[in-house]
Short mmCIF file of C-alpha atoms in Angstrom, two decimals:
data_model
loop_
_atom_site.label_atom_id
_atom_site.label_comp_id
_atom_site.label_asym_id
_atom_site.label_seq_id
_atom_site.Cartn_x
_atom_site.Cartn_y
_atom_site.Cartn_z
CA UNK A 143 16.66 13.42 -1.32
CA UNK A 144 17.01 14.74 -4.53
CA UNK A 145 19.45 12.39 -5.88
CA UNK A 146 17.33 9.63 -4.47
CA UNK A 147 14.02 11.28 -6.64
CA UNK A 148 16.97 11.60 -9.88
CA UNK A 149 17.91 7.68 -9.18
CA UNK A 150 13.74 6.52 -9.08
CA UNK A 151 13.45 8.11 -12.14
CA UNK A 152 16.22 6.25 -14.20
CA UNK A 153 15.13 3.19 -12.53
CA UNK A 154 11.78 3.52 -13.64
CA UNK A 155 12.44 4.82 -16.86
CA UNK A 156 14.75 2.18 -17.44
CA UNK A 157 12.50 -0.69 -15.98
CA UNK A 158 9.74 0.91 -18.29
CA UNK A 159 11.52 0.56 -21.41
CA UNK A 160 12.94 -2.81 -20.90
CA UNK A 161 9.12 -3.89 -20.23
CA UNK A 162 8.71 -2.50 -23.64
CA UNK A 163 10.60 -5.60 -24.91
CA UNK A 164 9.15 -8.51 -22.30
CA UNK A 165 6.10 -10.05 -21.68
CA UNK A 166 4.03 -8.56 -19.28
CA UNK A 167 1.07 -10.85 -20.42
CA UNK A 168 2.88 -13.66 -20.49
CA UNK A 169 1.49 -15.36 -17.65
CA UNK A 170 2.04 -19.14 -17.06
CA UNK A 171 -0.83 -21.10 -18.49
CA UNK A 172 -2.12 -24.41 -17.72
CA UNK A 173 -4.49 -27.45 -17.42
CA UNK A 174 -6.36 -28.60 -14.07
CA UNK A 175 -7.30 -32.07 -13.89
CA UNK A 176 -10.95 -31.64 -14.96
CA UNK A 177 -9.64 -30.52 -18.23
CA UNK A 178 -10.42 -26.38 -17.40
CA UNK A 179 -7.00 -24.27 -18.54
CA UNK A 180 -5.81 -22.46 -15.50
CA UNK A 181 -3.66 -19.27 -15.97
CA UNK A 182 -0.83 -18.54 -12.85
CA UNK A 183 -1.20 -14.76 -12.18
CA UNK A 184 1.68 -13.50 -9.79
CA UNK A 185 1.43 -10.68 -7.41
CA UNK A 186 3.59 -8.39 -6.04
CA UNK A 187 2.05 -7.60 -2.03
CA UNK A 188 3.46 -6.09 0.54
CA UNK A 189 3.25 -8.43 3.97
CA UNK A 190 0.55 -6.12 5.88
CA UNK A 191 -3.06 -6.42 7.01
CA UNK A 192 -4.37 -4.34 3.72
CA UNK A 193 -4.00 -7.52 1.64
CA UNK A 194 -5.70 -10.09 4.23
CA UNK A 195 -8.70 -10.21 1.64
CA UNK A 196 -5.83 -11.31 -1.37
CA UNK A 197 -5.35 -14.36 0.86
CA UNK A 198 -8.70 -14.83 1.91
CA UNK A 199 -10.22 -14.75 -1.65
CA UNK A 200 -7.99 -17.25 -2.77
CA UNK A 201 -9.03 -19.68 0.60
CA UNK A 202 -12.89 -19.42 -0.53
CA UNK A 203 -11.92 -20.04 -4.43
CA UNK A 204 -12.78 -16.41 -5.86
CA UNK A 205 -9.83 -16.80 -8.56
CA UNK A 206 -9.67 -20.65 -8.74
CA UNK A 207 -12.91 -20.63 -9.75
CA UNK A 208 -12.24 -18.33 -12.58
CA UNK A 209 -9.11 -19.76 -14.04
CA UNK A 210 -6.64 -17.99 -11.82
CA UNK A 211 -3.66 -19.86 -10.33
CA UNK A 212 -3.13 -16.88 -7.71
CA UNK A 213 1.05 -16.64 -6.05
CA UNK A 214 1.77 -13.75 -4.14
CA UNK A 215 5.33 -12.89 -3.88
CA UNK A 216 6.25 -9.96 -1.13
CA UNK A 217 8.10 -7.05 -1.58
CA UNK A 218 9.06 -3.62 0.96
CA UNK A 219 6.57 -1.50 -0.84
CA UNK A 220 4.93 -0.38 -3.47
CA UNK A 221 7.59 1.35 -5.02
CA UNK A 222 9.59 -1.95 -5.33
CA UNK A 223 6.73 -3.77 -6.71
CA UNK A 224 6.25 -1.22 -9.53
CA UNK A 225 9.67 -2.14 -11.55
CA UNK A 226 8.13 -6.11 -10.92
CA UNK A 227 5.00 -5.75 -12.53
CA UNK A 228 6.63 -3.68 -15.39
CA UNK A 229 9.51 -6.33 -16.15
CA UNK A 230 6.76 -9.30 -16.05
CA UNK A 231 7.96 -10.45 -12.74
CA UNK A 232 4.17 -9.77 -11.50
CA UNK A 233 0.85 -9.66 -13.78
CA UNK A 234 -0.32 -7.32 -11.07
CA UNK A 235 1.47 -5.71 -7.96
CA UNK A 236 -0.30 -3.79 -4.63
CA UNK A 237 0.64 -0.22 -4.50
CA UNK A 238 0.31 3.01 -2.26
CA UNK A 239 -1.50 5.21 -4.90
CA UNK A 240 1.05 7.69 -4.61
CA UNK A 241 3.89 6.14 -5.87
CA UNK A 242 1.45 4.77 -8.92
CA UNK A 243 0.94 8.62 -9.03
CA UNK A 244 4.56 9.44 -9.42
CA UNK A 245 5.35 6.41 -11.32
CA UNK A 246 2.74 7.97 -13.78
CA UNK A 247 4.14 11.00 -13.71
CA UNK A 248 7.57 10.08 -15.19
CA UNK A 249 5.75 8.30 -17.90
CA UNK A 250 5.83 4.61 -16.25
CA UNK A 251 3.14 2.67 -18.25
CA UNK A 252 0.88 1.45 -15.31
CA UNK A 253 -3.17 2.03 -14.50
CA UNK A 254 -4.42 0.84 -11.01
CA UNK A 255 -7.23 -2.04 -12.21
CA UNK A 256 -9.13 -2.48 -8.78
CA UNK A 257 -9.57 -0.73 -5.18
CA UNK A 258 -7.07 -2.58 -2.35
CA UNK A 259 -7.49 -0.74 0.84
CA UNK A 260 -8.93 2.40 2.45
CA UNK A 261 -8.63 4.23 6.07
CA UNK A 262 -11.07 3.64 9.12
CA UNK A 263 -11.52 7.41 9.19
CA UNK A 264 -11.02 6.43 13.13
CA UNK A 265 -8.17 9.26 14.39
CA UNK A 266 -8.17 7.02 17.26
CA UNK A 267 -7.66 3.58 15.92
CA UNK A 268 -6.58 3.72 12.10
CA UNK A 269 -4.25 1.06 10.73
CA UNK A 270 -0.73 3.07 10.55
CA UNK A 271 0.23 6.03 13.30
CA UNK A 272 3.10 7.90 13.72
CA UNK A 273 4.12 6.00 16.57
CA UNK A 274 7.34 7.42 19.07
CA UNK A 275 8.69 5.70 22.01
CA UNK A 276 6.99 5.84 25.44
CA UNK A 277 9.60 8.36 27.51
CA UNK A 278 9.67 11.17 23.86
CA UNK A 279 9.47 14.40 24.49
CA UNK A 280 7.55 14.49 21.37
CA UNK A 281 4.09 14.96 21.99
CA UNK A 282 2.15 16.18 18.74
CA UNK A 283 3.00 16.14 14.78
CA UNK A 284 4.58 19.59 14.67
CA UNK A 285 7.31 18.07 16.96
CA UNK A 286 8.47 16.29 13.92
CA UNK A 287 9.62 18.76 12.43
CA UNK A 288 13.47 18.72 12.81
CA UNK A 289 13.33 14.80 13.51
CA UNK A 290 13.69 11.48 12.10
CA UNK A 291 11.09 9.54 11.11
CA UNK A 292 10.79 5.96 9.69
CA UNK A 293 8.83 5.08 6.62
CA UNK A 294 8.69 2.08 4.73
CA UNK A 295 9.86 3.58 1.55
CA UNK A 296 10.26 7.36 0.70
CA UNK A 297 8.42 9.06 -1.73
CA UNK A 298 5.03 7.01 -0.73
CA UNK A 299 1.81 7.88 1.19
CA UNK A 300 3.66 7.57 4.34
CA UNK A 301 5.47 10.79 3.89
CA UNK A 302 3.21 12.70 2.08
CA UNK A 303 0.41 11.86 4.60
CA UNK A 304 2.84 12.46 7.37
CA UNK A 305 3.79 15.91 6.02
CA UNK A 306 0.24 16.74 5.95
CA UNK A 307 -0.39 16.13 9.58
CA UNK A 308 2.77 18.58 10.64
CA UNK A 309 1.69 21.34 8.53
CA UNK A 310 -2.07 20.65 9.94
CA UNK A 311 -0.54 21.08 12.58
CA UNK A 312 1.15 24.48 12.95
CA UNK A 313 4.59 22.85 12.08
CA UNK A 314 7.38 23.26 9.41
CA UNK A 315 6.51 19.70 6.91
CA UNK A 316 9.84 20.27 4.73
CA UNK A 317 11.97 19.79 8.14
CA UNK A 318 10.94 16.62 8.70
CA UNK A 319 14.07 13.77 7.95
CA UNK A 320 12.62 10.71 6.42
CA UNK A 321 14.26 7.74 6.33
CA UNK A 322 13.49 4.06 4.83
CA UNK A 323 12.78 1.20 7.08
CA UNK A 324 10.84 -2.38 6.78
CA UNK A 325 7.56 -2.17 9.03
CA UNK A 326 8.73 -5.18 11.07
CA UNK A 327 12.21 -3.51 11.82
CA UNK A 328 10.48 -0.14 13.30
CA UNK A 329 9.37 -1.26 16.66
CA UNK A 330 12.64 -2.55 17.64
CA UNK A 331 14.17 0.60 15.74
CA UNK A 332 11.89 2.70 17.96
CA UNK A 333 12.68 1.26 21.69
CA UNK A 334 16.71 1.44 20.32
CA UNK A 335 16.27 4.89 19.82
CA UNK A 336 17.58 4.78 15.90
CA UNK A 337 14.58 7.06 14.95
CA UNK A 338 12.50 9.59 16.77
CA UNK A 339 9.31 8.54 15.35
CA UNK A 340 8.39 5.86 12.81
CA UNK A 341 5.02 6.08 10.46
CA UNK A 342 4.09 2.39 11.35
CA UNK A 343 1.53 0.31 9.61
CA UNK A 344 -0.08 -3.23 10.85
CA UNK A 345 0.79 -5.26 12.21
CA UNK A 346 3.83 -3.27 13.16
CA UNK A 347 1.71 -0.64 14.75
CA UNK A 348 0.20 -2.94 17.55
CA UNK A 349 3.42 -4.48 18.33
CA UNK A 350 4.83 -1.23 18.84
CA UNK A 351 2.38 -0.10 21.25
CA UNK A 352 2.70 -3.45 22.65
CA UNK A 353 6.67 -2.43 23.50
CA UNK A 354 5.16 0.85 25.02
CA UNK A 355 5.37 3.38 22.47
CA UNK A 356 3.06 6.20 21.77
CA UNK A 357 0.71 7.64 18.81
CA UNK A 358 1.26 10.58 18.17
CA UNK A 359 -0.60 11.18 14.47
CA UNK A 360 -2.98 9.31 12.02
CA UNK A 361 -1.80 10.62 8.90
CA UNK A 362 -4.46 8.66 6.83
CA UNK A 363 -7.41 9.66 8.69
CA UNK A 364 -6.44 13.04 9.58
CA UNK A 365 -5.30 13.68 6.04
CA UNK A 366 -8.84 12.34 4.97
CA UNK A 367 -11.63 10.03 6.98
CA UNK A 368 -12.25 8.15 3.61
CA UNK A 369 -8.77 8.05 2.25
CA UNK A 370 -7.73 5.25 -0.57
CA UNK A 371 -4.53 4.19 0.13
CA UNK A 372 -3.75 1.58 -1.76
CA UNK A 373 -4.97 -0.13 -4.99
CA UNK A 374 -3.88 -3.18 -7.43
CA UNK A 375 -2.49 -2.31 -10.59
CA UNK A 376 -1.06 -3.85 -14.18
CA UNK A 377 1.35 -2.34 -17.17
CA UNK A 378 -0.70 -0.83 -19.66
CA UNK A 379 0.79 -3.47 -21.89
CA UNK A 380 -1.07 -6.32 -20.04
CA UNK A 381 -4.34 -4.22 -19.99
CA UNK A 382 -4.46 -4.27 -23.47
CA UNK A 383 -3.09 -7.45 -24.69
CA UNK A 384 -4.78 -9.29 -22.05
CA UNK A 385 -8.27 -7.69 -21.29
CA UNK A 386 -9.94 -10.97 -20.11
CA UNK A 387 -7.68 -11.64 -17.45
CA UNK A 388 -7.16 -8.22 -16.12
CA UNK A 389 -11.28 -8.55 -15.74
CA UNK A 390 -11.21 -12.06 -14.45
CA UNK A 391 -8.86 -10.80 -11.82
CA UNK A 392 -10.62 -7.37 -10.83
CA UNK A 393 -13.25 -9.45 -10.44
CA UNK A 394 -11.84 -11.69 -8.29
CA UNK A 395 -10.07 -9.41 -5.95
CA UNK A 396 -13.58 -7.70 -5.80
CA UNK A 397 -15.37 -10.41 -4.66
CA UNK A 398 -12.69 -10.78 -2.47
CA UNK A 399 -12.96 -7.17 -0.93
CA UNK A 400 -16.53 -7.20 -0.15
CA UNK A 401 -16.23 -10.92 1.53
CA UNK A 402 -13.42 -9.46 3.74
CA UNK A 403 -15.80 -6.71 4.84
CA UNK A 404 -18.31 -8.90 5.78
CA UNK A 405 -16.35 -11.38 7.43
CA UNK A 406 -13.74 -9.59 9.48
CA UNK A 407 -12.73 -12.25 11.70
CA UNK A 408 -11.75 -14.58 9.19
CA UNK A 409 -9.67 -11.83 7.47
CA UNK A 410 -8.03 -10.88 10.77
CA UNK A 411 -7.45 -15.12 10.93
CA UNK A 412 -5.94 -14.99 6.98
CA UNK A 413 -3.39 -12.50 8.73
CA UNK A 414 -1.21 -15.77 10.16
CA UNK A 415 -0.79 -17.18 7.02
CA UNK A 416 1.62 -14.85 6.24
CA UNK A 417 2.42 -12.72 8.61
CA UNK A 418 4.44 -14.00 12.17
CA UNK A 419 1.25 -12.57 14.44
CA UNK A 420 -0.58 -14.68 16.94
CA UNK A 421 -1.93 -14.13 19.96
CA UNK A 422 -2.76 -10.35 21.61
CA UNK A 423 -1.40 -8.71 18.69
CA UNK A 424 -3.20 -10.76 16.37
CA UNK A 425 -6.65 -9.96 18.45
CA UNK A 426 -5.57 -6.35 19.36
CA UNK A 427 -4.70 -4.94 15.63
CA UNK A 428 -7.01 -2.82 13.55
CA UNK A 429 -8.06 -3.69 10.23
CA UNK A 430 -8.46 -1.11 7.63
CA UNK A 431 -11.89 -0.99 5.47
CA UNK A 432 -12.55 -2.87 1.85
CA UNK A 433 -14.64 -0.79 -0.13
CA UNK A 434 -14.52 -1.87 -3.96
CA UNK A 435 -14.69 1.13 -4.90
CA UNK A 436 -12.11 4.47 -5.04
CA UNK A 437 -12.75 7.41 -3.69
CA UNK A 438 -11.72 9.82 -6.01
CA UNK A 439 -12.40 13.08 -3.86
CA UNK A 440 -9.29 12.05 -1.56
CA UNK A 441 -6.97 10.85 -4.37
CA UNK A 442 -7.48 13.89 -5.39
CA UNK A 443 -6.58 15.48 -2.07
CA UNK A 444 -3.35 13.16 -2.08
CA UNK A 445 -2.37 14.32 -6.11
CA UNK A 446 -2.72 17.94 -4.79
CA UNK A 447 -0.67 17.40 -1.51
CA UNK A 448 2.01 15.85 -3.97
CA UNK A 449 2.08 18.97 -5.91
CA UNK A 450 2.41 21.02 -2.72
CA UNK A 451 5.20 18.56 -1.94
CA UNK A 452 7.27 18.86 -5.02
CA UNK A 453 7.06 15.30 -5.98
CA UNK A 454 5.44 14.75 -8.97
CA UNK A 455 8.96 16.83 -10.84
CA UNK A 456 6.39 19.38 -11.56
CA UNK A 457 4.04 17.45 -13.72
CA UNK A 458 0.36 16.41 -12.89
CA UNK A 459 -1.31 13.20 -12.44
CA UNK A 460 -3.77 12.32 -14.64
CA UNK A 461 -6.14 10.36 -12.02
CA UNK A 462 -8.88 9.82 -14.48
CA UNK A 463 -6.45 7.85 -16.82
CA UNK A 464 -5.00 5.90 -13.70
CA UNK A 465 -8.05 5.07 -11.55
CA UNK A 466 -10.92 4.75 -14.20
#
């Protein structure tokens, strides 16, 4: 683990100062047919429910209609997507706040520009679970401790949520033995019996459950009912040479958040666009919530969980500077 946390660090610190010399802001620029110059904006997503309202906005013509030629591009997680958006592979890239948190923390020049995703705050139905197969003996979260469990990357909001729920728990948080794993390669990892447990996201989760296996934990809501989980974010470069578009786009995906809320079904429809769901799963899967807003009282429950953790190298966040 900790040569994994050493090799992030030169990755990000050498991804950080290569952006230095490239062109963040240099997105693709051109002319529609009615004369109106249109700017291509990539973004680095990860393929998962949270982003339905990404796809949906650009369906009803939220960024179309203000200049923005919107591609996403997918990625494993957020983690990935940081060294993208920093290189100018991606204007703007979907994250898991806490790796934006550590990416901070080693000096990575990024700020989160607009909410993404939150938790239902439903223990019972929230849109990732520890999930373990049907015949486990494992039966709570303090049985992780000793195990393996599955996350998409390490050093996220997967872990750090999942560590949460053990200690809530009565158990031992630093026994736990993460390991990394796509979400669509975790149910079949699961029934093989490769991991004990797998912190599974949707639409992952309900095929899972689908192929029998159990919830144990809901790290997001247990860890906190109104959690932010994940935001969209730029380089400080392109926040400052390129102010218009960073508010063009906020707007957008803003727009975009609060139409999702209010029209769940078509945002669970988006989900087949990209995403290889149909059918019971695609009916049976829980959606997360859109707020447009952060909630700052459970970032700051997640920066203060990462101290507990050890992962922030013993610096501090500075969430006002990130989310504001």
């Amino acid at each position: 683990m900790q040569r994994r946390v050493l090799g992030l660090a030169i990755a990000v610190v050498t991804v950080a100062a290569a952006a230095g010399c490239g062109s963040s802001s240099g997105a693709g620029g051109s002319s529609s047919s009615d004369g109106e110059k249109t700017t291509q904006v990539k973004v680095g997503i990860i393929p998962i429910v949270d982003v339905a309202p990404l796809y949906l906005g650009q369906k009803k013509g939220f960024f179309s209609s203000r200049g923005i030629d919107l591609k996403m591009e997918t990625a494993q997680g957020g983690a990935a997507i940081i060294p993208g958006v920093l290189s100018g592979q991606f204007q703007f890239g979907f994250s898991n706040v806490t790796s934006l948190m550590i990416a901070q923390t080693k000096g990575v020049p990024i700020k989160s520009v607009v909410n993404g995703t939150a938790s239902t705050g439903d223990t019972g139905k929230d849109i990732s679970g520890v999930a373990v197969k049907k015949d486990s003996p494992i039966k709570s979260a303090k049985e992780l401790a000793g195990k393996t469990v599955a996350v998409n990357t390490l050093q996220n909001i997967g872990d750090t949520t999942v560590r949460e729920v053990v200690r809530k728990d009565g158990g031992d948080p630093s026994k736990v033995k993460f390991v990394e794993m796509p979400f669509d390669q975790m149910p079949a990892a699961l029934d093989g019996g490769q991991v004990d447990a797998a912190w599974v996201g949707e639409p992952a989760l309900t095929i899972a459950k689908g192929q029998g296996a159990r919830v144990v934990a809901s790290p997001f809501a247990e860890t906190d009912p109104n959690l932010t989980i994940a935001t969209y974010f730029a380089s400080t470069k392109l926040t400052q040479e390129n102010p218009d578009l960073v508010k063009k786009f906020t707007e957008a995906v803003t727009e975009s958040l609060k139409y999702a809320s209010e029209h769940p079904d078509e945002a669970r429809q988006t989900l087949t666009t990209y995403t290889k769901i149909d059918g019971e799963v695609l009916k049976n899967l829980t959606l997360p919530t859109w707020p447009a807003e952060y909630d700052m009282a459970s970032l700051e429950k997640l920066a203060s969980l990462g101290e507990q953790d050890g992962i922030f190298g013993g610096k501090k966040p500075d969430l006002d500077a990130l989310f504001s």
